[in-house]
Structures are given as C-alpha cells and as structure tokens.
PDB file of C-alpha atoms in Angstrom:
ATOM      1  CA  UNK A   1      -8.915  -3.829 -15.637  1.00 59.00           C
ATOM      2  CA  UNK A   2     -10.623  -7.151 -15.131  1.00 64.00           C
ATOM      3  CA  UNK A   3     -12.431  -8.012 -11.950  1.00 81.00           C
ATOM      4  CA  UNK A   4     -10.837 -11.183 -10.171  1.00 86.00           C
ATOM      5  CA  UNK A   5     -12.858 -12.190  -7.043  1.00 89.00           C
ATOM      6  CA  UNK A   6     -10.842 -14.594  -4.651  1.00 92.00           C
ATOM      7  CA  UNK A   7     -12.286 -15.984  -1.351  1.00 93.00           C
ATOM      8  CA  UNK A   8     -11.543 -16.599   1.411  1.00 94.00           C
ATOM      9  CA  UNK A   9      -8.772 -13.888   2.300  1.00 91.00           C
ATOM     10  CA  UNK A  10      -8.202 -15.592   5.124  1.00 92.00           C
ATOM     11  CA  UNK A  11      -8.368 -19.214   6.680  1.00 95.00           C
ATOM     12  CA  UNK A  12      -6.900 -21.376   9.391  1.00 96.00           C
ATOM     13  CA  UNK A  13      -7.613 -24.684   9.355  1.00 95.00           C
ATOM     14  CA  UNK A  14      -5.576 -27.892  11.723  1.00 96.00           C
ATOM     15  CA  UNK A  15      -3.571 -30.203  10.060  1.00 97.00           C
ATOM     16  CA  UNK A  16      -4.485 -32.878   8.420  1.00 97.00           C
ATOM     17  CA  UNK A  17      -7.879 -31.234   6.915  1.00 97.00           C
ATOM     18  CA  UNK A  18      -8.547 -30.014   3.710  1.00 97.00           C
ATOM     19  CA  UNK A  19      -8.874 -26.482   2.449  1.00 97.00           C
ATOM     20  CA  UNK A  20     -10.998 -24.934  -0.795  1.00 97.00           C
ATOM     21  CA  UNK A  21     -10.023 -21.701  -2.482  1.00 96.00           C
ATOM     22  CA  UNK A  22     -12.182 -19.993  -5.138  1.00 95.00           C
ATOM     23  CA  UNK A  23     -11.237 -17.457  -7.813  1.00 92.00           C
ATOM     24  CA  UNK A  24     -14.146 -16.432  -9.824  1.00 90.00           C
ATOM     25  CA  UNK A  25     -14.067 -13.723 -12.953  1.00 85.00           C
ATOM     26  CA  UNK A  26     -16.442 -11.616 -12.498  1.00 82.00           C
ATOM     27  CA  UNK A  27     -16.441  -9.708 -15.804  1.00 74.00           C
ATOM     28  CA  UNK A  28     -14.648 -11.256 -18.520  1.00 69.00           C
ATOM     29  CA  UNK A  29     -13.722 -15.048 -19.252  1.00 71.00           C
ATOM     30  CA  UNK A  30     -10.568 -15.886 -18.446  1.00 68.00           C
ATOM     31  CA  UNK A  31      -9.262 -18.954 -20.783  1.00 74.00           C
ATOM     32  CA  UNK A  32      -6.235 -19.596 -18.718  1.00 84.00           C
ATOM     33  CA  UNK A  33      -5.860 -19.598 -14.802  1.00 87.00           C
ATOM     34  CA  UNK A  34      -2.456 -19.426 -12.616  1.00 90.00           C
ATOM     35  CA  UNK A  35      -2.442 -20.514  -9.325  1.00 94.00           C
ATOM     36  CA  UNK A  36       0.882 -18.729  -7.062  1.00 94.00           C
ATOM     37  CA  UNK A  37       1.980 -19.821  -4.004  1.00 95.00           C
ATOM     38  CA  UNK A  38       4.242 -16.745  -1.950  1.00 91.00           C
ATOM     39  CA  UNK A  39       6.089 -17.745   1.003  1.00 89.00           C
ATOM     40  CA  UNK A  40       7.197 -15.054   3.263  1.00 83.00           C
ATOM     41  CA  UNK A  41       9.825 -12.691   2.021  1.00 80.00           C
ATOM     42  CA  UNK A  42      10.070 -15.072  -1.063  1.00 85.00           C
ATOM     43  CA  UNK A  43       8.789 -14.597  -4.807  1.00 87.00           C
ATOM     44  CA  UNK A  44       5.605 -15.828  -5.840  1.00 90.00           C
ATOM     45  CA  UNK A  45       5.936 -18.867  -7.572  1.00 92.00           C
ATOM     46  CA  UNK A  46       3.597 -20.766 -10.077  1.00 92.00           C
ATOM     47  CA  UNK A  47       2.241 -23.749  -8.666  1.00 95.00           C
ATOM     48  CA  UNK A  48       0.301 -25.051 -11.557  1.00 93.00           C
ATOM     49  CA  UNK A  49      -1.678 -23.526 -14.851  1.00 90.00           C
ATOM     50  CA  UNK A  50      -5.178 -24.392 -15.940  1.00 87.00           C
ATOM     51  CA  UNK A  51      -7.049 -24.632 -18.735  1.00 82.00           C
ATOM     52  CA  UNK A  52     -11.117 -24.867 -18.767  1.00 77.00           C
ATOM     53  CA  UNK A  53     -12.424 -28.361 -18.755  1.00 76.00           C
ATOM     54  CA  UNK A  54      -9.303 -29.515 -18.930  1.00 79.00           C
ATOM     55  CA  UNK A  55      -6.412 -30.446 -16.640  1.00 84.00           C
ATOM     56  CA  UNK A  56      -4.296 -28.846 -15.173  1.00 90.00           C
ATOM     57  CA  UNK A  57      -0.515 -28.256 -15.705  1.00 91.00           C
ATOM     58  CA  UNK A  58       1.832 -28.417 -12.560  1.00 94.00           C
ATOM     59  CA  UNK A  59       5.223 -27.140 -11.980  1.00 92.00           C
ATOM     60  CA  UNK A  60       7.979 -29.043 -10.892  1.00 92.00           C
ATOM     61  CA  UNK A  61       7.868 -29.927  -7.471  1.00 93.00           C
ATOM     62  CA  UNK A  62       4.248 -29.117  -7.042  1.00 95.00           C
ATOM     63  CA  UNK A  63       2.559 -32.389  -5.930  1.00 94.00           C
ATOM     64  CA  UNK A  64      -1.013 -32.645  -8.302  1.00 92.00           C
ATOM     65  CA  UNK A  65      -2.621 -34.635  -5.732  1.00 94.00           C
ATOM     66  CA  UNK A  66      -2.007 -32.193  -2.569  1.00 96.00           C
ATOM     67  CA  UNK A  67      -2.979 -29.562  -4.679  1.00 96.00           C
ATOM     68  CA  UNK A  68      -5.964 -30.559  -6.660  1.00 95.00           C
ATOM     69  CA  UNK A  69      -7.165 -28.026  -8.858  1.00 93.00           C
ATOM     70  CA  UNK A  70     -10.735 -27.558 -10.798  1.00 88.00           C
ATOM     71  CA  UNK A  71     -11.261 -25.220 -13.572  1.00 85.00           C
ATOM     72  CA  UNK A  72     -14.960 -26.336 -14.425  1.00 77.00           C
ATOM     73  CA  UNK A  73     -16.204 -23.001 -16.198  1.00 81.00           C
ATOM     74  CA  UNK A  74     -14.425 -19.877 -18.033  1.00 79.00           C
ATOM     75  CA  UNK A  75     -15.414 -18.030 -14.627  1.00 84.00           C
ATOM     76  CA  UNK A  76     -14.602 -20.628 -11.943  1.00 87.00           C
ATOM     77  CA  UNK A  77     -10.956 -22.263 -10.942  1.00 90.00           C
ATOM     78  CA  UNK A  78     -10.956 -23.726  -7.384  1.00 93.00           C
ATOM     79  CA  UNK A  79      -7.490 -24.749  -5.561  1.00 96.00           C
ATOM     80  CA  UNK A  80      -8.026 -27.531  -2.407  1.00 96.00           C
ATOM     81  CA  UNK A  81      -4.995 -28.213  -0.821  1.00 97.00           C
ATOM     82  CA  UNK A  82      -5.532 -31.670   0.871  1.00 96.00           C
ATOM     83  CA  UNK A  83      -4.149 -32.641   3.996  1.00 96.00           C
ATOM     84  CA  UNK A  84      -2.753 -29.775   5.393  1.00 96.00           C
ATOM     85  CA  UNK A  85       0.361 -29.613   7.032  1.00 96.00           C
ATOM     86  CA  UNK A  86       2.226 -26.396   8.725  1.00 96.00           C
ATOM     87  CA  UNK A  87       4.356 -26.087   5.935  1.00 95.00           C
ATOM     88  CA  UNK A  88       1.622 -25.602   3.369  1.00 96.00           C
ATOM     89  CA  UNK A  89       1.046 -22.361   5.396  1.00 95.00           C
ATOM     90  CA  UNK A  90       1.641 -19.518   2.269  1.00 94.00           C
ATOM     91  CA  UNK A  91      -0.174 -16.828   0.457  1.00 93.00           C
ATOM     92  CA  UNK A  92      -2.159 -18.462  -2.501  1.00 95.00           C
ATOM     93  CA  UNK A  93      -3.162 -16.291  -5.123  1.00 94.00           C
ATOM     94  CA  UNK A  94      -4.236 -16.803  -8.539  1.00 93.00           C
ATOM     95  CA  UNK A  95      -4.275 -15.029 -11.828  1.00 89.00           C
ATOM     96  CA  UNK A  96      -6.943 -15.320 -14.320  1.00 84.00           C
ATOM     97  CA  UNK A  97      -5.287 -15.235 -18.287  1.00 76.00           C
ATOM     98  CA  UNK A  98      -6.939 -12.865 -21.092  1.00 66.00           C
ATOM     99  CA  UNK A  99      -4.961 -10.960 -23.502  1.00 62.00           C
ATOM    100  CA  UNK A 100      -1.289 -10.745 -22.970  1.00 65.00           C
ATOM    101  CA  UNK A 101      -1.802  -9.841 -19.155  1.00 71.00           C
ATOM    102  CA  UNK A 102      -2.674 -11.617 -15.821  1.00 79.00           C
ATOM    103  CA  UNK A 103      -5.600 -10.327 -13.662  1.00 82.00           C
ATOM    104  CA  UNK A 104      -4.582 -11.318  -9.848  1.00 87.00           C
ATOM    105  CA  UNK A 105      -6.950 -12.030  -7.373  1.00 89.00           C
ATOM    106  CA  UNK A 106      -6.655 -10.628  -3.792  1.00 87.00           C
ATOM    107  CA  UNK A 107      -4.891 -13.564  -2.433  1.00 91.00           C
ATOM    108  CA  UNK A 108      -5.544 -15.951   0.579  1.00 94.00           C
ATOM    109  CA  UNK A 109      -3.423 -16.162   3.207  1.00 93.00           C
ATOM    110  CA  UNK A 110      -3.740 -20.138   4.618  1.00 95.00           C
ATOM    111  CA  UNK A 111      -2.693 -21.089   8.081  1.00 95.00           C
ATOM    112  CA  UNK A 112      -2.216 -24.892   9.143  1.00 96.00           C
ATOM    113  CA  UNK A 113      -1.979 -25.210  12.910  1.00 96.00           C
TER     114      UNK A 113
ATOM    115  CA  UNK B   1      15.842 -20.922 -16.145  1.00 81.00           C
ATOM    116  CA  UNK B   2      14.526 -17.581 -16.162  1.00 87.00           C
ATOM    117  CA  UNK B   3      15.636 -15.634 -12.680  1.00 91.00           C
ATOM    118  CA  UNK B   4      14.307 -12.091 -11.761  1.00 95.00           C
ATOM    119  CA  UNK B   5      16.240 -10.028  -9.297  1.00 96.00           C
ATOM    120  CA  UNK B   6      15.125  -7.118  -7.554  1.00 97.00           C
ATOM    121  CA  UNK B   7      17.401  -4.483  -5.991  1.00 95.00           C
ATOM    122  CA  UNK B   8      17.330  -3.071  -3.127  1.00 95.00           C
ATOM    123  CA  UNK B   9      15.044  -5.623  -1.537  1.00 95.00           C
ATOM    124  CA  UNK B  10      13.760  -2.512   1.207  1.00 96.00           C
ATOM    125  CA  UNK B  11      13.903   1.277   0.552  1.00 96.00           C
ATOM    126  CA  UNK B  12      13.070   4.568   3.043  1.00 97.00           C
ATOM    127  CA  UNK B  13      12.491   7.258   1.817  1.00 97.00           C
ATOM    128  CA  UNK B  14      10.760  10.883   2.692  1.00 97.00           C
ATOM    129  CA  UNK B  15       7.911  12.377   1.098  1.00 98.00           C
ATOM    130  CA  UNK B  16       8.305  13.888  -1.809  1.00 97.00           C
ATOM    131  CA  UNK B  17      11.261  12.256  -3.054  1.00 97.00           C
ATOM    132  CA  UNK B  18      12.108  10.664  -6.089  1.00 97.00           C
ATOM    133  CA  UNK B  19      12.924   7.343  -6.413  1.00 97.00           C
ATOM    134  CA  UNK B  20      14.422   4.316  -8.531  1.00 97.00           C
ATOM    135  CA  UNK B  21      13.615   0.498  -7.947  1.00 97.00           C
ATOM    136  CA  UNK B  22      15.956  -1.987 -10.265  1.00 98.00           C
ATOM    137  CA  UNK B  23      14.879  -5.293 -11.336  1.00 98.00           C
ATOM    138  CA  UNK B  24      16.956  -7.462 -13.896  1.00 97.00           C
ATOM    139  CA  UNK B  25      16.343 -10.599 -15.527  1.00 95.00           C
ATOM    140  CA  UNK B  26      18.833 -13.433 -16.853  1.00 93.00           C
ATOM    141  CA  UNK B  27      17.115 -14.461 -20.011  1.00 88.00           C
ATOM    142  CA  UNK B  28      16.331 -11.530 -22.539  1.00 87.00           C
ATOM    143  CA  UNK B  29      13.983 -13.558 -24.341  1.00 86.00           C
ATOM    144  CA  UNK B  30      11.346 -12.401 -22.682  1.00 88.00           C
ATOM    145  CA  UNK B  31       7.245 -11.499 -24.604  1.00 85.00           C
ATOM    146  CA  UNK B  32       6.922  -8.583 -21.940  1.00 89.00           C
ATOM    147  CA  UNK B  33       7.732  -7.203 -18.436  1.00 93.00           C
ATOM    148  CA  UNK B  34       5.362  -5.650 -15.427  1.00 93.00           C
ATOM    149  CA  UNK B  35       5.585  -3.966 -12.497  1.00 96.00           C
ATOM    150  CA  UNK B  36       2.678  -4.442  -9.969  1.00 94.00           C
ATOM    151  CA  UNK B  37       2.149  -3.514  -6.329  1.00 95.00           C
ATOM    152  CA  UNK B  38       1.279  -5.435  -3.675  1.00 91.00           C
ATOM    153  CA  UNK B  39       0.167  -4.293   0.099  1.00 89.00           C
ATOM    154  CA  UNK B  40       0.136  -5.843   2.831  1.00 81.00           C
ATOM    155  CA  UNK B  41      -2.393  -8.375   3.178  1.00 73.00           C
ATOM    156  CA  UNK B  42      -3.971  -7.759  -0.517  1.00 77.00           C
ATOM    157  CA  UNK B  43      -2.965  -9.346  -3.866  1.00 80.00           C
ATOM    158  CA  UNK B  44      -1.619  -7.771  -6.956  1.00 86.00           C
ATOM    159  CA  UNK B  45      -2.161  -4.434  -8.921  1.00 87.00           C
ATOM    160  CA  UNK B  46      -0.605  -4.408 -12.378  1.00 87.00           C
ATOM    161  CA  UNK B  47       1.299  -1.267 -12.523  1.00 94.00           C
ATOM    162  CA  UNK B  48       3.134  -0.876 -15.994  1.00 94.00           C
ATOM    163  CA  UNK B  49       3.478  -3.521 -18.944  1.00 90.00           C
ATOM    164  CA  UNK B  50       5.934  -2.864 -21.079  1.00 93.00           C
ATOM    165  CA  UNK B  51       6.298  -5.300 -24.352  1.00 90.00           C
ATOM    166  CA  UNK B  52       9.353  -6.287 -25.688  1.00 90.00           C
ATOM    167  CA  UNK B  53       9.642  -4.148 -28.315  1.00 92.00           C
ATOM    168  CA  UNK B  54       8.769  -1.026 -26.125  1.00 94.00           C
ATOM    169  CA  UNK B  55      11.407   0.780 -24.273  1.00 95.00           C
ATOM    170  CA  UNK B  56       9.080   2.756 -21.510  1.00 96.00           C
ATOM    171  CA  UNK B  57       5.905   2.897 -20.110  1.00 96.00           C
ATOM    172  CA  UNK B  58       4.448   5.735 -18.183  1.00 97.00           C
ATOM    173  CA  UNK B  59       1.148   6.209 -15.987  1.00 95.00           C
ATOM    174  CA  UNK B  60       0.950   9.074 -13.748  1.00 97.00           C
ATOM    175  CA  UNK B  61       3.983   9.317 -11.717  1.00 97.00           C
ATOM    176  CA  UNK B  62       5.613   6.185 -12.540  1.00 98.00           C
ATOM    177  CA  UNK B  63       7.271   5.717 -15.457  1.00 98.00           C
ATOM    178  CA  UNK B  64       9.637   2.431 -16.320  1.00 97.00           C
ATOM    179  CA  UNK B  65      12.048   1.149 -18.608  1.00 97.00           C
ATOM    180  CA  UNK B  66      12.936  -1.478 -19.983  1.00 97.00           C
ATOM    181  CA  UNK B  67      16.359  -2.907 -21.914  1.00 96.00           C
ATOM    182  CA  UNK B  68      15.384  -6.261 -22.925  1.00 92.00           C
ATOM    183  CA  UNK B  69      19.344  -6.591 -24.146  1.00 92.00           C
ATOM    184  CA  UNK B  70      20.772  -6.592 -20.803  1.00 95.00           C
ATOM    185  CA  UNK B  71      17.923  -7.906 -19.074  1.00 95.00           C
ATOM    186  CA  UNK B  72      17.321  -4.213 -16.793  1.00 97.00           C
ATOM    187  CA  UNK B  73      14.592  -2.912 -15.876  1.00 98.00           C
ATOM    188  CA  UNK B  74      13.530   0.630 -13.514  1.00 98.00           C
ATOM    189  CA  UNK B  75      10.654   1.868 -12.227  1.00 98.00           C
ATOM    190  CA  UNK B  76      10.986   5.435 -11.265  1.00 98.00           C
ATOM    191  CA  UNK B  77       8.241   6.696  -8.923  1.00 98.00           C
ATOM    192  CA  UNK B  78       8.658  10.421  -9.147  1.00 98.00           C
ATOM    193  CA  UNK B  79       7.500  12.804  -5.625  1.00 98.00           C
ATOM    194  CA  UNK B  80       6.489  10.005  -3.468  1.00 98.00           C
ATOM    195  CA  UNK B  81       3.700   9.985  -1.537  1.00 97.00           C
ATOM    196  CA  UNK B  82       3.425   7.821   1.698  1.00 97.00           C
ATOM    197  CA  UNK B  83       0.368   5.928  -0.077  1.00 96.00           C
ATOM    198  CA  UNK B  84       2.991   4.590  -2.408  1.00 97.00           C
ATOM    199  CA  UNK B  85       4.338   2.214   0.451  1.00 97.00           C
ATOM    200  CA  UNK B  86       4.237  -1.214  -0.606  1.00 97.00           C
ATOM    201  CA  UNK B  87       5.594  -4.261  -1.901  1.00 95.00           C
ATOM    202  CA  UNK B  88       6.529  -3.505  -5.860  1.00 97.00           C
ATOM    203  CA  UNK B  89       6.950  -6.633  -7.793  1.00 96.00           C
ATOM    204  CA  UNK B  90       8.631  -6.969 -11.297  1.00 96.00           C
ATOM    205  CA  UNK B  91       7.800 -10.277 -13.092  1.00 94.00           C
ATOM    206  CA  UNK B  92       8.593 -10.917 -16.807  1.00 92.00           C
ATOM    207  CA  UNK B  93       7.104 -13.340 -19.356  1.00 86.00           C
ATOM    208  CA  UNK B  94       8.602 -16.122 -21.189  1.00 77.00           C
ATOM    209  CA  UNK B  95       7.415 -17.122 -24.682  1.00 63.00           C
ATOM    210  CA  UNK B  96       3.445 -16.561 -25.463  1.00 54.00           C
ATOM    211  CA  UNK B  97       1.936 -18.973 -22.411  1.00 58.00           C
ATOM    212  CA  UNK B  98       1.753 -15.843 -19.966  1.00 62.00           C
ATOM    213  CA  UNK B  99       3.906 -17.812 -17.034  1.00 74.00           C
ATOM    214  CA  UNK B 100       5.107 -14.847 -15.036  1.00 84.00           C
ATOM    215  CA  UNK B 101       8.288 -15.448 -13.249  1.00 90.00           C
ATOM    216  CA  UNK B 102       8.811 -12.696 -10.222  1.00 93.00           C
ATOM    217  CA  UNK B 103      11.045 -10.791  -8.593  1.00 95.00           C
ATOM    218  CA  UNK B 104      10.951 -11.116  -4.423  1.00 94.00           C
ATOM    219  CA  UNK B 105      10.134  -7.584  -4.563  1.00 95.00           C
ATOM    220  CA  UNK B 106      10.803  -4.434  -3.158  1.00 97.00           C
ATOM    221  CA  UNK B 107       9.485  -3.297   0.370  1.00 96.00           C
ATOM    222  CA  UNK B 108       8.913   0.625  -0.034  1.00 97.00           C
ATOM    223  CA  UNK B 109       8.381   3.017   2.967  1.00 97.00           C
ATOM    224  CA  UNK B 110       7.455   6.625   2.352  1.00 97.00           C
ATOM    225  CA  UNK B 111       7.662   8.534   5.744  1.00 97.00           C
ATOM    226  CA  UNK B 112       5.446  11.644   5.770  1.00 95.00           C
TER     227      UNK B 112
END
C-alpha cells in the first residue's frame, strides 16, 4: 500500500501556543486528504477534508480557524491547531485519498498542558 | 446520519483460538466497508475492504463479511496469535467522497 509519512508522533506543547502537523505522501499523490481527530476510547472522527490548492472542507462543529489546514501540493497537507487548550489534547491522524481507499498516517498524539 | 457500532468493545482470548468481532452500521447505503488495525501508539493498517457488491474478503487468517442489507459486518480472525492484539476498527463509506465513518473499535488481547 501507499506510504503516508506523518510527523511528529508526539508533541506537548502549553496552552495557548500553536502546534504544526505534517502528513506527506511519499509515493503516490494523494488528491484528497482527511484529517481525524480520536479522543480516548472514542471513534475517530473527521475533522475536515482537503483538496490541493484549494480549501478545505470542515465538519460540523470543527472550528476552521482553530484548526487551520494547508494542502499546498499533491504530497503535502499540514494541520496547525492554534491556541491550544487542554481539551484539544487528542490523537490527530490523517488519511491521504487515492482510489477508493484511505492511506492513514501514523498519527500524532498532541498534549496541551 | 451514518452510525457504526462495534461489539464487544474488549475481547480475551487464548492463543490459538478463533475468534469473531461484529460491527454494524445504520445506513446500508454504503460504497464499501474496512476493517483496519490500530496499536497502541501507531495509526491505521487497512485490513480488509470489502465493496458493496462483495459479500467477503479474505487475507491470510482473517476473513470478513459483509451484509450490506442489514447493515452487519464480521471479521473472523482464525488461530490467534498474541501479535494480533490490538485495536480493530470497522469504518464504512458513504456515497463516492471516501468520508469514513468508524466504529470505536474493538480492544483485542491474545494471551500466550
């Protein structure tokens, strides 16, 4: 299957600061992008879906300007959450679109102290 | 609103057995189904994809099934192996825009 490279697996960072996630496709170009968000002993649930160069499309509930996301290039999407509070704390993970299937990155796991 | 239930939500079992995990879905208009694995810590491996006009899917030891008519799906995991525990997710797919909506999973402990 496809290659999706997430980073970084892990981060703390104190509220109020803002924090960049990257998934890159290393081996195929991936049209469509899917940012999750997985709170503990919950489902993972779609945040918002991109598009390259243009932007992106967010779920109900999921504030757009918290949770910018860039999807510059058919190998680059990029997820900041902005201000960071305690709640935000979750498992990120994205999915990269070819085909009929979702390639899933390794997930970051984001703590806000 | 599509809604994806997973049962049992945590499962022991010994080596060697074989097992069932049940995941069922309210809306049976669905383009196609997946199992994938998660461990602890890591993201997500794509098991078994199963399109809606297929009935089964098999790789290796697991094999699942799907009945899009009333919205069931199993994975069977046949002489577990302790490497099998993890999380096992079943998410299905609405319409042709590849939005997966999951299941909360099911926590799976082999015991050697």
């Amino acid at each position: 299957g496809a290659v999706v490279s997430q980073h970084p697996s892990w981060v703390i960072c104190k509220s109020g600061t803002s924090v960049k996630i990257e998934c890159r496709s290393l081996d195929f170009q991936a049209t469509t992008m899917f940012w999750y968000r997985q709170f503990p002993k919950q489902s993972l649930m779609l945040m918002a879906t991109s598009n390259e160069g243009s932007k992106a499309t967010y779920e109900q509930g999921v504030e757009k300007d918290k949770f910018l996301i860039n999807h510059a290039s058919l190998t680059l999407s990029t997820l900041t959450v902005t201000s960071a509070h305690p709640e935000d704390s979750s498992f990120y993970i994205c999915g990269e679109g070819t085909g009929n299937t979702i390639y899933f990155g390794e997930g970051s796991w984001l703590t806000v102290v | 609103k599509q809604e994806v239930t997973q049962i049992p939500a945590a499962l022991s079992v010994p080596e060697g057995e074989n097992l069932v995990l049940n995941c069922s879905f309210t809306d049976s208009a669905i383009y196609n189904l997946q199992w994938f694995r998660q461990d602890p810590g890591k993201g997500l491996t794509s098991l078994l994809l199963i399109q809606s006009s297929q009935r089964e899917q098999t790789s290796g030891r697991l094999n699942a099934s799907l009945d899009k008519s009333s919205g069931r799906s199993t994975l069977y995991i046949a002489a577990s192996q302790p490497g099998d525990s993890a999380t096992y997710l079943c998410a299905v797919t609405g319409g042709s825009n590849y939005k997966l909506t999951f299941g909360k999973g099911t926590l799976l402990t082999v015991n050697p």
